[in-house]
Coordinates of C-alpha atoms and ligand atoms in Angstrom, one line a residue:
X101 CA 79.1 -106.6 -36.8
X102 CA 75.5 -107.8 -37.4
X103 CA 72.6 -106.1 -35.7
X104 CA 74.8 -103.2 -34.8
X105 CA 72.0 -101.1 -33.4
X106 CA 70.5 -103.7 -31.2
X107 CA 70.8 -102.9 -27.5
X108 CA 72.6 -105.8 -25.8
X109 CA 73.2 -104.5 -22.4
X110 CA 75.3 -102.0 -20.4
X111 CA 78.7 -103.8 -20.7
X112 CA 78.7 -103.5 -24.5
X113 CA 77.4 -100.0 -24.4
X114 CA 79.9 -98.7 -21.8
X115 CA 82.8 -101.0 -22.7
X116 CA 85.3 -98.3 -22.6
X117 CA 84.2 -97.0 -19.2
X118 CA 84.2 -100.4 -17.4
X119 CA 87.1 -102.5 -16.3
X120 CA 86.7 -105.3 -18.9
X121 CA 88.7 -106.4 -21.9
X122 CA 87.1 -105.7 -25.3
X123 CA 86.9 -109.4 -26.1
X124 CA 85.5 -110.6 -22.8
X125 CA 82.7 -113.1 -22.9
X126 CA 79.8 -110.9 -21.7
X127 CA 77.3 -112.6 -19.4
X128 CA 74.3 -110.4 -20.1
X129 CA 70.5 -110.2 -20.4
X130 CA 70.1 -106.8 -22.0
X131 CA 70.2 -105.0 -18.6
X132 CA 70.2 -101.2 -18.2
X133 CA 68.6 -98.7 -20.5
X134 CA 65.7 -98.3 -18.1
X135 CA 63.2 -95.5 -18.5
X136 CA 63.5 -92.1 -16.7
X137 CA 59.8 -91.3 -16.2
X138 CA 58.7 -87.8 -15.3
X139 CA 56.1 -87.7 -12.6
X140 CA 53.2 -85.4 -13.4
X141 CA 50.8 -85.7 -10.5
X142 CA 53.0 -86.2 -7.4
X143 CA 54.6 -82.7 -7.5
X144 CA 51.0 -81.4 -7.4
X145 CA 50.2 -83.6 -4.4
X146 CA 52.8 -81.7 -2.5
X147 CA 52.0 -78.4 -4.3
X148 CA 55.5 -77.7 -5.3
X149 CA 57.1 -76.8 -8.7
X150 CA 59.9 -79.4 -9.3
X151 CA 60.9 -81.6 -12.2
X152 CA 60.5 -85.0 -10.5
X153 CA 61.7 -88.1 -12.3
X154 CA 61.9 -91.8 -11.4
X155 CA 64.5 -94.0 -12.9
X156 CA 62.5 -97.3 -13.0
X157 CA 65.2 -99.9 -12.3
X158 CA 62.4 -102.5 -11.7
X159 CA 62.4 -102.8 -15.5
X160 CA 65.7 -104.6 -15.6
X161 CA 65.7 -108.3 -16.6
X162 CA 65.1 -109.7 -13.2
X163 CA 63.2 -106.8 -12.0
X164 CA 65.7 -104.8 -10.0
X165 CA 68.9 -102.6 -10.3
X166 CA 71.0 -105.6 -9.1
X167 CA 71.3 -106.7 -12.7
X168 CA 73.5 -103.8 -13.6
X169 CA 76.1 -105.0 -11.1
X170 CA 75.5 -108.6 -11.6
X171 CA 76.3 -108.6 -15.3
X172 CA 79.7 -107.2 -14.4
X173 CA 80.3 -109.4 -11.4
X174 CA 79.4 -112.6 -13.2
X175 CA 81.2 -111.6 -16.4
X176 CA 84.4 -111.0 -14.4
X177 CA 83.9 -114.2 -12.3
X178 CA 83.6 -116.3 -15.4
X179 CA 86.5 -114.5 -17.0
X180 CA 88.6 -115.4 -14.0
X181 CA 87.6 -119.0 -14.1
X182 CA 85.0 -119.2 -11.3
X183 CA 82.7 -122.2 -11.2
X184 CA 80.4 -121.0 -8.4
X185 CA 79.1 -117.7 -7.0
X186 CA 77.6 -117.0 -3.6
X187 CA 75.7 -114.2 -2.0
X188 CA 73.7 -113.3 1.1
X189 CA 70.5 -111.5 0.1
X190 CA 67.3 -109.8 1.2
X191 CA 66.0 -111.2 -2.1
X192 CA 66.9 -109.2 -5.2
X193 CA 70.6 -110.0 -5.2
X194 CA 69.8 -113.7 -5.0
X195 CA 67.3 -113.4 -7.9
X196 CA 69.8 -111.6 -10.0
X197 CA 72.7 -113.8 -9.1
X198 CA 70.7 -116.9 -9.9
X199 CA 69.7 -115.7 -13.3
X200 CA 73.2 -114.6 -14.4
X201 CA 74.7 -117.9 -13.0
X202 CA 72.1 -119.8 -15.1
X203 CA 73.0 -117.7 -18.1
X204 CA 76.7 -118.4 -17.5
X205 CA 76.3 -122.1 -16.7
X206 CA 77.9 -121.9 -13.3
X207 CA 76.6 -122.8 -9.8
X208 CA 74.9 -120.3 -7.5
X209 CA 74.4 -120.4 -3.7
X210 CA 72.3 -118.0 -1.9
X211 CA 71.7 -117.4 1.8
X212 CA 68.4 -115.7 2.6
X213 CA 66.8 -114.7 5.9
X214 CA 64.2 -117.2 7.0
X215 CA 60.7 -116.1 6.0
X216 CA 61.7 -112.5 5.3
X217 CA 62.1 -112.3 1.6
X218 CA 59.4 -111.3 -0.8
X219 CA 57.7 -114.2 -2.6
X220 CA 58.6 -113.2 -6.2
X221 CA 62.3 -113.1 -5.3
X222 CA 62.2 -116.5 -3.8
X223 CA 60.4 -117.9 -6.9
X224 CA 63.1 -116.4 -9.1
X225 CA 66.0 -117.9 -7.2
X226 CA 64.4 -121.3 -7.3
X227 CA 63.4 -121.2 -11.0
X228 CA 66.9 -120.2 -12.0
X229 CA 68.3 -123.2 -10.2
X230 CA 70.1 -121.6 -7.3
X231 CA 70.8 -123.6 -4.2
X232 CA 68.8 -121.7 -1.7
X233 CA 69.6 -121.8 2.0
X234 CA 67.2 -120.1 4.4
X235 CA 69.2 -119.2 7.5
X236 CA 67.8 -118.8 10.9
X237 CA 69.1 -115.2 11.0
X238 CA 68.9 -112.0 9.1
X239 CA 70.8 -110.6 6.1
X240 CA 73.7 -109.3 8.3
X241 CA 74.3 -112.8 9.7
X242 CA 74.1 -114.3 6.2
X243 CA 76.7 -111.7 4.9
X244 CA 79.1 -112.6 7.7
X245 CA 78.7 -116.3 6.9
X246 CA 79.3 -115.8 3.2
X247 CA 82.5 -113.9 3.8
X248 CA 83.8 -116.7 6.1
X249 CA 82.8 -119.4 3.7
X250 CA 84.5 -117.7 0.7
X251 CA 87.8 -117.8 2.6
X252 CA 87.6 -121.6 2.8
X253 CA 86.1 -122.6 -0.6
X254 CA 86.3 -121.6 -4.3
X255 CA 83.3 -119.3 -4.3
X256 CA 83.1 -115.8 -5.7
X257 CA 81.1 -113.4 -3.6
X258 CA 78.7 -111.4 -5.7
X259 CA 77.4 -109.1 -3.0
X260 CA 78.2 -105.4 -3.5
X261 CA 81.5 -105.9 -1.6
X262 CA 82.6 -107.3 -5.0
X263 CA 83.9 -104.1 -6.6
X264 CA 82.6 -105.0 -10.1
X265 CA 79.1 -104.7 -8.8
X266 CA 79.5 -101.0 -8.2
X267 CA 81.2 -100.6 -11.6
X268 CA 78.1 -102.0 -13.3
X269 CA 75.7 -100.0 -11.2
X270 CA 77.5 -96.7 -11.9
X271 CA 76.0 -96.9 -15.4
X272 CA 72.6 -95.8 -14.1
X273 CA 74.1 -92.4 -13.5
X274 CA 75.6 -92.3 -17.0
X275 CA 72.1 -93.0 -18.5
X276 CA 70.5 -90.2 -16.4
X277 CA 73.1 -87.7 -17.5
X278 CA 72.6 -88.7 -21.2
X279 CA 68.9 -88.2 -21.0
X280 CA 68.8 -85.0 -19.0
X281 CA 72.0 -83.7 -20.7
X282 CA 73.1 -82.7 -17.2
X283 CA 73.1 -84.2 -13.8
X284 CA 70.0 -83.7 -11.6
X285 CA 70.2 -81.3 -8.6
X286 CA 69.2 -84.1 -6.2
X287 CA 69.4 -87.9 -6.6
X288 CA 67.4 -89.8 -4.0
X289 CA 67.8 -93.5 -3.3
X290 CA 66.7 -96.1 -0.8
X291 CA 69.7 -97.2 1.3
X292 CA 70.4 -100.7 2.6
X293 CA 74.0 -101.8 2.2
X294 CA 74.7 -98.4 0.6
X295 CA 76.3 -99.9 -2.5
X296 CA 73.9 -98.3 -4.9
X297 CA 74.3 -94.7 -3.6
X298 CA 78.0 -95.2 -3.7
X299 CA 77.9 -96.6 -7.3
X300 CA 75.8 -93.7 -8.5
X301 CA 78.2 -91.2 -7.1
X302 CA 81.1 -92.9 -8.9
X303 CA 79.0 -92.6 -12.1
X304 CA 78.3 -88.9 -11.6
X305 CA 81.9 -88.2 -10.7
X306 CA 83.1 -90.0 -13.9
X307 CA 80.5 -88.2 -16.0
X308 CA 81.6 -84.8 -14.7
X309 CA 85.3 -85.6 -15.0
X310 CA 85.5 -87.4 -18.3
X311 CA 86.4 -85.5 -21.4
X312 CA 87.6 -81.9 -21.7
X313 CA 85.7 -78.8 -20.7
X314 CA 83.3 -81.0 -18.7
X315 CA 82.0 -82.5 -21.9
X316 CA 81.0 -86.0 -21.9
X317 CA 82.9 -87.4 -24.9
X318 CA 82.3 -91.1 -24.5
X319 CA 78.6 -91.2 -23.5
X320 CA 77.4 -93.3 -26.4
X321 CA 79.4 -96.0 -28.1
X322 CA 76.5 -97.3 -30.1
X323 CA 76.6 -94.5 -32.7
X324 CA 80.2 -93.5 -32.9
X325 CA 79.5 -90.2 -31.2
X326 CA 76.9 -89.1 -33.7
X327 CA 73.8 -88.9 -31.5
X328 CA 72.6 -86.1 -29.3
X329 CA 74.1 -87.8 -26.2
X330 CA 77.6 -87.2 -27.4
X331 CA 77.4 -83.5 -26.6
X332 CA 75.9 -83.7 -23.1
X333 CA 77.5 -81.1 -20.9
X334 CA 78.0 -82.1 -17.3
X335 CA 79.4 -79.4 -15.2
X336 CA 78.0 -80.4 -11.8
X337 CA 77.1 -83.3 -9.7
X338 CA 73.9 -83.9 -7.7
X339 CA 73.4 -83.9 -3.9
X340 CA 73.0 -87.5 -3.0
X341 CA 70.1 -88.2 -0.6
X342 CA 69.8 -91.6 1.1
X343 CA 66.6 -92.7 2.7
X344 CA 66.2 -95.6 5.1
X345 CA 63.3 -97.4 6.8
X346 CA 63.0 -96.1 10.3
X347 CA 63.3 -99.6 11.8
X348 CA 66.4 -100.2 9.8
X349 CA 68.3 -96.9 9.8
X350 CA 71.9 -97.3 10.9
X351 CA 72.9 -94.1 9.1
X352 CA 70.5 -92.2 11.2
X353 CA 71.5 -93.9 14.4
X354 CA 75.2 -93.4 13.6
X355 CA 75.9 -97.0 14.4
X356 CA 74.9 -100.5 13.2
X357 CA 71.5 -101.8 14.1
X358 CA 71.4 -105.3 15.4
X359 CA 67.8 -106.2 14.9
X360 CA 66.6 -104.3 11.9
X361 CA 62.9 -104.5 11.0
X362 CA 60.7 -103.0 8.2
X363 CA 57.9 -103.9 5.8
X364 CA 60.5 -103.0 3.1
X365 CA 62.3 -106.3 3.5
X366 CA 64.8 -105.5 0.7
X367 CA 66.4 -102.9 2.9
X368 CA 66.1 -104.8 6.2
X369 CA 69.8 -104.4 6.7
X370 CA 71.5 -103.2 10.0
X371 CA 75.2 -103.5 9.1
X372 CA 75.7 -101.7 5.8
X373 CA 78.7 -103.1 3.8
X374 CA 79.5 -99.7 2.2
X375 CA 79.3 -97.7 5.4
X376 CA 82.4 -95.5 5.0
X377 CA 81.8 -95.0 1.3
X378 CA 78.3 -93.8 1.8
X379 CA 79.3 -91.3 4.5
X380 CA 81.9 -89.9 2.1
X381 CA 79.3 -89.7 -0.7
X382 CA 76.9 -87.8 1.6
X383 CA 79.7 -85.4 2.7
X384 CA 81.2 -84.8 -0.7
X385 CA 77.9 -84.3 -2.5
X386 CA 76.4 -82.1 0.2
X387 CA 73.6 -84.5 0.6
X388 CA 72.0 -86.1 3.7
X389 CA 70.3 -89.3 5.1
X390 CA 66.8 -89.5 6.5
X391 CA 64.4 -92.1 7.6
X392 CA 60.7 -93.0 6.8
X393 CA 58.2 -94.9 8.7
X394 CA 56.7 -98.1 7.1
X395 CA 53.4 -96.3 6.7
X396 CA 55.1 -93.4 4.8
X397 CA 56.8 -95.9 2.6
X398 CA 53.7 -97.8 1.8
X399 CA 51.8 -94.6 1.2
X400 CA 54.4 -93.5 -1.4
X401 CA 54.2 -96.9 -3.0
X402 CA 50.4 -96.6 -3.4
X403 CA 50.7 -93.0 -4.6
X404 CA 53.1 -94.0 -7.4
X405 CA 50.9 -96.9 -8.4
X406 CA 47.6 -95.1 -8.2
X407 CA 48.5 -91.7 -9.5
X408 CA 51.4 -92.4 -11.9
X409 CA 50.9 -95.9 -13.1
X410 CA 54.3 -97.0 -11.7
X411 CA 54.4 -100.1 -9.5
X412 CA 57.5 -100.5 -7.5
X413 CA 58.3 -102.6 -4.4
X414 CA 58.1 -101.1 -1.0
X415 CA 61.8 -100.5 -0.5
X416 CA 62.0 -98.6 -3.7
X417 CA 59.1 -96.3 -2.7
X418 CA 61.3 -95.1 0.2
X419 CA 63.2 -92.8 -2.2
X420 CA 59.9 -91.1 -3.4
X421 CA 58.5 -91.0 0.2
X422 CA 61.6 -89.1 1.3
X423 CA 61.8 -86.9 -1.7
X424 CA 58.2 -85.8 -1.4
X425 CA 58.6 -85.0 2.3
X426 CA 61.8 -82.9 1.5
X427 CA 60.2 -81.2 -1.4
X428 CA 57.2 -80.3 0.6
X429 CA 59.3 -78.9 3.4
X430 CA 61.5 -76.9 1.0
X431 CA 64.7 -78.8 2.0
X432 CA 64.7 -79.7 -1.7
X433 CA 63.9 -76.2 -3.1
X434 CA 61.3 -75.4 -5.8
X435 CA 62.8 -75.3 -9.3
X436 CA 65.0 -78.4 -8.6
X437 CA 65.5 -81.3 -10.9
X438 CA 65.1 -84.4 -8.8
X439 CA 65.7 -88.1 -9.7
X440 CA 64.5 -90.9 -7.5
X441 CA 65.7 -94.4 -8.1
X442 CA 62.9 -97.0 -8.0
X443 CA 65.2 -100.0 -7.3
X444 CA 62.8 -102.9 -7.8
X445 CA 59.5 -103.9 -9.4
X446 CA 56.2 -104.1 -7.5
X447 CA 55.6 -107.6 -8.7
X448 CA 58.4 -108.8 -6.5
X449 CA 56.3 -108.5 -3.4
X450 CA 52.7 -109.4 -4.2
X451 CA 51.9 -110.1 -0.5
X452 CA 52.5 -106.6 0.7
X453 CA 50.6 -105.1 -2.2
X454 CA 47.6 -107.3 -1.7
X455 CA 47.6 -106.8 2.1
X456 CA 47.0 -103.1 1.4
X457 CA 44.2 -103.8 -1.0
X458 CA 41.3 -103.4 1.5
X459 CA 38.0 -103.9 -0.4
X460 CA 39.6 -103.3 -3.8
X461 CA 38.6 -106.8 -4.9
X462 CA 34.8 -107.5 -4.9
X463 CA 33.3 -110.9 -5.5
X464 CA 30.0 -111.0 -7.4
X465 CA 27.8 -113.6 -9.1
X466 CA 28.7 -114.4 -12.7
X467 CA 25.5 -112.6 -13.9
X468 CA 25.1 -109.5 -15.9
X469 CA 22.9 -107.7 -13.3
X470 CA 25.4 -108.3 -10.5
X471 CA 28.4 -107.2 -12.7
X472 CA 26.6 -104.2 -14.2
X473 CA 25.5 -103.1 -10.7
X474 CA 29.1 -103.3 -9.4
X475 CA 30.5 -101.3 -12.4
X476 CA 27.8 -98.7 -12.9
X477 CA 27.9 -98.0 -9.1
X478 CA 31.5 -97.0 -9.5
X479 CA 31.2 -94.8 -12.6
Ligands
AN7_47 C1 64.7 -103.1 -4.0 O1 69.2 -108.1 -2.4 O2 70.8 -105.9 -0.4 O3 71.9 -99.7 -0.5 O4 70.5 -108.6 -0.8 O5 66.7 -104.9 -3.2 O6 72.8 -100.9 -2.6 O7 72.1 -102.2 -0.6 C2 69.0 -105.4 -1.7 C3 69.0 -104.1 -1.6 C4 67.2 -101.0 -2.3 C5 69.3 -101.3 -1.2 N1 66.1 -101.4 -3.0 O8 70.4 -101.1 -2.0 C6 69.9 -107.8 -1.5 C7 69.9 -106.3 -1.1 C8 65.9 -102.7 -3.3 C9 66.9 -103.6 -2.9 C10 68.2 -101.8 -1.9 C11 68.0 -103.2 -2.2 P1 71.9 -101.0 -1.4

């Protein structure tokens, strides 16, 4: 095989741990293999000694974790002869679906909530040639319509109710286990439909169960088991902690929310599609759910950008906002290894970022004195 060591995406890397045939035509964009970045300053902000990591899923090809699931869903859809895919979306799913449909050469239809999706995501869906329908309703209404439509027309749904989505997304847990050579003690995620928290749990369970003696025998298919990852020992699974935006927190209310609202538009979801699964994950893992105000979410987004050089979208910062609060309070004890998933890139939502900028942008005359004054003043 030419270019044997080139990374070509998570399906080829984890072929034997995913429900695909060896000779399947992979629809991929090199997704996965995202960095696990250790945060150095934020633990000091809360004055606690923890190993805190972010898994920066915003560095996937379309800028969110959705690509992990989408490469699987679209690969399977094409394999099964589909000519068109459809999804409802708060933005990232539509961006990802549109890109993978373009790659596959099939049609893509997306239903998005009118005026409530971040600008970058809309630009992506349009540029990749999706048919974009803004509905006068929210994500939950769109999801209901998509399900009804797919009963009547040859359309493959690529929302996370498509089981291949979760199969692709479980690989994020595999990657974390390979890098840490163990599972973290706590894994924190933002929760909307609750597909991703469910997928991660599947990944951790498979990591701890695969191979004999808890040894991960199939972690790396790139090197025929020669690399350090092949001996990663996984004898435990993390507690899974799901954080929601307070205005959109059905898991905290214990019931669906009919009129969800939050600045974190990606997780503006009141009727989570993986409700039962996520409750089971929380129970089995010994984890919990909690909620954050929009202000707490935006503050965490700024902290990450300002102190750590990591720019994620607001929804993603929910995981770090929650983790910091729980680390500070001791609910997540000192000495823990904590991974927070940053689900999407900050560039997705320039409007919310710029709205927070205050006087960060200064206008001056194009003259040395004016520019020098502005700069020297700030040294
Ligand atoms: C950045 O794009 O549901 O709990 O339609 O875009 O698995 O739903 C997005 C969800 C977190 C929540 N962070 O994940 C969609 C959509 C970001 C997101 C979530 C989403 P799930």
